[in-house]
XYZ file of C-alpha atoms in Angstrom:
146
model
C -24.625 -14.386 -6.336
C -23.349 -13.678 -3.010
C -20.826 -11.034 -4.051
C -19.524 -7.448 -1.548
C -21.918 -5.295 -1.869
C -19.752 -2.218 -0.825
C -17.792 -0.138 -3.622
C -14.558 -0.481 -1.313
C -13.982 -4.012 -1.774
C -13.251 -3.127 -5.164
C -9.761 -2.329 -7.064
C -10.683 -0.298 -10.093
C -14.368 2.193 -9.725
C -15.112 4.189 -11.929
C -18.141 7.336 -11.939
C -20.411 7.287 -14.761
C -22.834 10.781 -15.555
C -26.163 9.439 -15.874
C -28.194 11.448 -19.129
C -32.038 11.957 -19.886
C -31.453 9.728 -22.895
C -31.081 6.668 -20.423
C -34.501 7.049 -19.766
C -37.659 5.031 -20.382
C -41.359 5.890 -20.035
C -41.532 4.166 -16.850
C -38.755 7.935 -15.732
C -36.120 5.395 -14.908
C -32.691 4.213 -16.200
C -33.489 2.071 -18.698
C -32.169 -1.781 -18.229
C -30.093 -2.142 -21.667
C -28.420 1.263 -20.092
C -26.899 -0.947 -17.420
C -24.621 -2.630 -19.449
C -23.072 0.197 -20.532
C -22.470 1.104 -17.520
C -20.426 -1.987 -16.594
C -18.417 -2.058 -19.932
C -17.244 1.349 -18.314
C -16.016 -0.772 -15.678
C -14.396 -3.086 -17.687
C -12.624 -0.357 -20.312
C -11.420 1.258 -16.569
C -10.330 -2.062 -15.151
C -8.623 -3.267 -19.138
C -7.513 -0.436 -20.824
C -4.705 1.167 -19.353
C -1.938 1.607 -21.477
C 0.419 2.559 -18.752
C -0.120 -0.319 -17.724
C -1.662 -2.630 -20.474
C -3.270 -6.167 -19.003
C -4.313 -8.507 -22.505
C -1.088 -10.146 -24.284
C 0.147 -8.996 -27.169
C -2.229 -9.451 -30.487
C -4.972 -10.011 -28.127
C -8.358 -8.320 -27.193
C -10.709 -9.120 -24.586
C -13.886 -10.555 -25.422
C -17.363 -10.947 -23.550
C -18.973 -14.413 -23.607
C -21.447 -14.697 -20.531
C -23.477 -11.482 -18.685
C -25.553 -11.825 -15.287
C -26.957 -8.707 -14.263
C -28.910 -8.221 -11.053
C -31.607 -5.129 -10.893
C -31.768 -4.551 -7.267
C -32.972 -1.432 -7.454
C -34.732 1.943 -9.583
C -32.422 3.892 -10.019
C -33.648 7.907 -11.867
C -31.843 10.462 -13.668
C -30.309 13.223 -13.470
C -27.177 11.722 -10.858
C -24.120 9.648 -11.142
C -23.575 6.025 -10.428
C -20.263 4.850 -9.086
C -19.296 1.045 -10.587
C -16.875 -1.351 -8.740
C -15.016 -3.973 -11.503
C -12.674 -6.750 -9.581
C -12.125 -10.060 -10.968
C -12.873 -13.447 -8.980
C -11.119 -16.172 -11.100
C -8.456 -16.439 -13.306
C -9.176 -19.173 -15.490
C -7.287 -20.572 -18.419
C -8.030 -18.224 -21.122
C -11.036 -16.286 -19.323
C -11.858 -15.034 -16.337
C -14.580 -13.927 -14.092
C -15.265 -10.164 -12.578
C -17.858 -9.245 -10.552
C -19.493 -5.349 -10.811
C -21.569 -2.656 -8.717
C -23.354 -0.128 -10.276
C -24.162 2.007 -6.867
C -26.144 5.388 -7.012
C -23.326 8.776 -5.460
C -25.507 7.579 -1.906
C -23.293 4.017 -2.101
C -26.532 2.448 -2.323
C -26.374 -0.789 -4.629
C -28.892 -0.869 -7.796
C -27.255 -3.604 -9.429
C -24.569 -6.559 -9.817
C -22.843 -8.257 -12.702
C -21.196 -11.464 -12.898
C -19.364 -11.475 -16.452
C -16.916 -13.762 -18.445
C -14.207 -12.216 -20.520
C -12.248 -14.535 -22.701
C -8.821 -13.555 -23.988
C -9.024 -13.731 -28.166
C -5.970 -13.671 -29.908
C -7.067 -11.088 -32.572
C -6.009 -12.743 -35.703
C -6.559 -16.466 -35.284
C -10.401 -15.088 -33.725
C -9.598 -17.894 -31.312
C -9.373 -18.366 -27.441
C -5.405 -17.428 -26.695
C -3.957 -18.577 -22.871
C -3.339 -16.363 -20.998
C 0.869 -16.298 -20.359
C 2.292 -15.205 -16.593
C 2.299 -11.269 -17.435
C -0.683 -11.148 -18.816
C -1.880 -13.307 -15.736
C 0.210 -11.058 -13.190
C -1.378 -7.761 -14.409
C -4.893 -9.296 -14.023
C -3.833 -10.630 -10.542
C -3.199 -7.093 -9.087
C -7.307 -6.736 -10.021
C -8.270 -9.325 -7.886
C -10.913 -8.919 -5.458
C -10.043 -9.781 -1.986
C -10.547 -13.351 -1.106
C -12.526 -12.598 2.247
C -14.770 -10.313 -0.260
C -15.723 -12.727 -2.960
C -18.848 -14.040 -1.561
């Protein structure tokens, strides 16, 4: 993944507190916890009640997650998660996310594919023009996409 390695590049950012229970036997934050951090970043982007992104009657479903762990992470502390959209397809989108320590050092990066799911039909549903416009507001600038 050749995505940007600066949180300033990302249109959505959230800070997450590291918990003692996030640590594993080696004393560092367990790799499984990174999925939760990434989820918090996606939720911050997608679920703003003042500016909904999904079409009416739809939700988002994660269908692919690529995660690169770049450095160890230790408790206590916080991480910052940056999230941005790099591609919008017919009914799916690709996100890039970056997890950084408080000092800005990247510790993980992810590429995620999300599908818009019609909740009644339980099938993918193409984005409306309104949803596509809302998603576009969260796009990473082209020059930083790698």
